[in-house]
Amino acid sequence: MPSVFLKTYGCQMNERDSEAVAAQLVAKGYALAASEAVADVVLLNTCSVRDNAEQKALSKMENLAGQFRKQRPGVLLGFLGCMAQSRGRELIDQLPDVDLVVGTQKFHRVADYVDDLLAGRRDKIVDTEEERGSEATIKEHLLNGAAKAKAVTAFVSIMQGCNQYCTFCIVPYTRGLERSRMIEDIVAECRELVARGVKEITLLGQIVTSFGKRDIPEREGKSAFVQLLDAVHAIEGLERIRFTSPHPKGYGPDLVEAYARLPKLVESAHLPVQSGSDRVLKLMHRGYTRARFLEIIRQLRAVHPEMGLTTDIIVGFPGETDADFAETLSLAREVEFDNAFVFKYSPRRDTPAAAMPNQLPEELIEARHAQLLAVINEIAERKNKACEGRVLQILVEGPSRKNAARLEGRTRANKIVVFEGSERHIGQLMDVKITHAAPFTLYGDPAILNLN
Ligand code: 5AD
């Protein structure tokens, strides 16, 4: 059977989509190639959120096409996902060696399309149509395939799309409007994963806190998303629940209370703030103020003082003044995030912000990026250092990505801990004493308790 190499750009949702596509290909008998050099089919699952993500995938494809044209002209090339959705056929006009372009609502058709192209039944395929019910098609997992020996953690897609229309963001155009899966289907998938040994599940969506908003009425003050958390929490054998990405506006009292009530819901939140300036937040159409955001952080820390908090921040939004940026710096200092992704504003097609006046010069954006990153990193390092000497619970995920001779796991607050252990620790919850903190990684020793 032919082999497929699938490379993923962008977020965890894209990783999850790729996993589902890979699982579907494997189910049809395709092999997964270890590299593009030996593959019969090369698929790039793309990201559009910033221009550099698109450029990376485009130049990768250009290189592949150039290389294969001379050496292996039969290799099939395809773009999947967000950039495929937003650019469609244009991608084939630009790169005529590309055979397949499949958008975000058609991942489940990829394996059939690859069959058709390889069999010569069709020449080029572009499918960026919308499809009712496509949100329920990302459900196959590759748990025990070659790529993932004994999976301890898994991602489960609960919804697709976003209706928030932040003015900088391309997602509503690439992922479509919000569509949620049924709670029973999600729970059935989670149950199956747990039966196969998974201990931690991360619920995924572009705006998970809007899950089921239009279809599932509030019950006893609980939003549909919290009802879903309750249902997943009830699965026996599941140890931990995470989710990403939420929107701050979804942090009502029911969700804050869920952190206190549901022990499997770990003390960790990735809460994208984007800016510390009310003026900019409004221009971004974020739907909250700085004060409201700080209030959510205060409430979460009141429930769990040790809550791991991370965020996304954009610098250089059109018209951002020195005073606006100073507000972002001061918010970062005030909250003391455990970590943050700092992004340089990138104008995206079809978005209102791209047409706003006062687009800022690249040098200014660069300077603000460096300045904010320095503040974020200094705080992150300090917070990591504060873990030295403490005993923290980790879920052991497998060999360390940096050094395969060691193991790694995550704390409930989502910090990575590397330690010396053995195969049999994989999948276990264990206490480790933190012996050393590097800027992005903690090093630990299993506490005496776990040594037997
Ligand atoms: N420019 C820069 N960063 C962006 N993000 C989304 N759109 C843009 C853009 N146009 C960032 C936001 C979001 C993260 C996933 O990507 O911070 O939370």
PDB file of N, CA and C in Angstrom, residues 5 25 61 449:
ATOM      1  N   PHE A   5       2.889  10.933   4.129  1.00  0.00           N
ATOM      2  CA  PHE A   5       3.538  11.760   5.142  1.00  0.00           C
ATOM      3  C   PHE A   5       2.665  12.993   5.353  1.00  0.00           C
ATOM      4  N   LEU A  25      -6.659   7.149   7.080  1.00  0.00           N
ATOM      5  CA  LEU A  25      -5.785   6.593   6.037  1.00  0.00           C
ATOM      6  C   LEU A  25      -5.290   5.203   6.443  1.00  0.00           C
ATOM      7  N   MET A  61       5.840  23.605   0.462  1.00  0.00           N
ATOM      8  CA  MET A  61       5.244  22.934  -0.696  1.00  0.00           C
ATOM      9  C   MET A  61       6.033  23.239  -1.965  1.00  0.00           C
ATOM     10  N   LEU A 449       7.685   7.941  48.235  1.00  0.00           N
ATOM     11  CA  LEU A 449       6.416   7.220  48.082  1.00  0.00           C
ATOM     12  C   LEU A 449       6.337   6.318  46.862  1.00  0.00           C
TER      13      LEU A 449
END
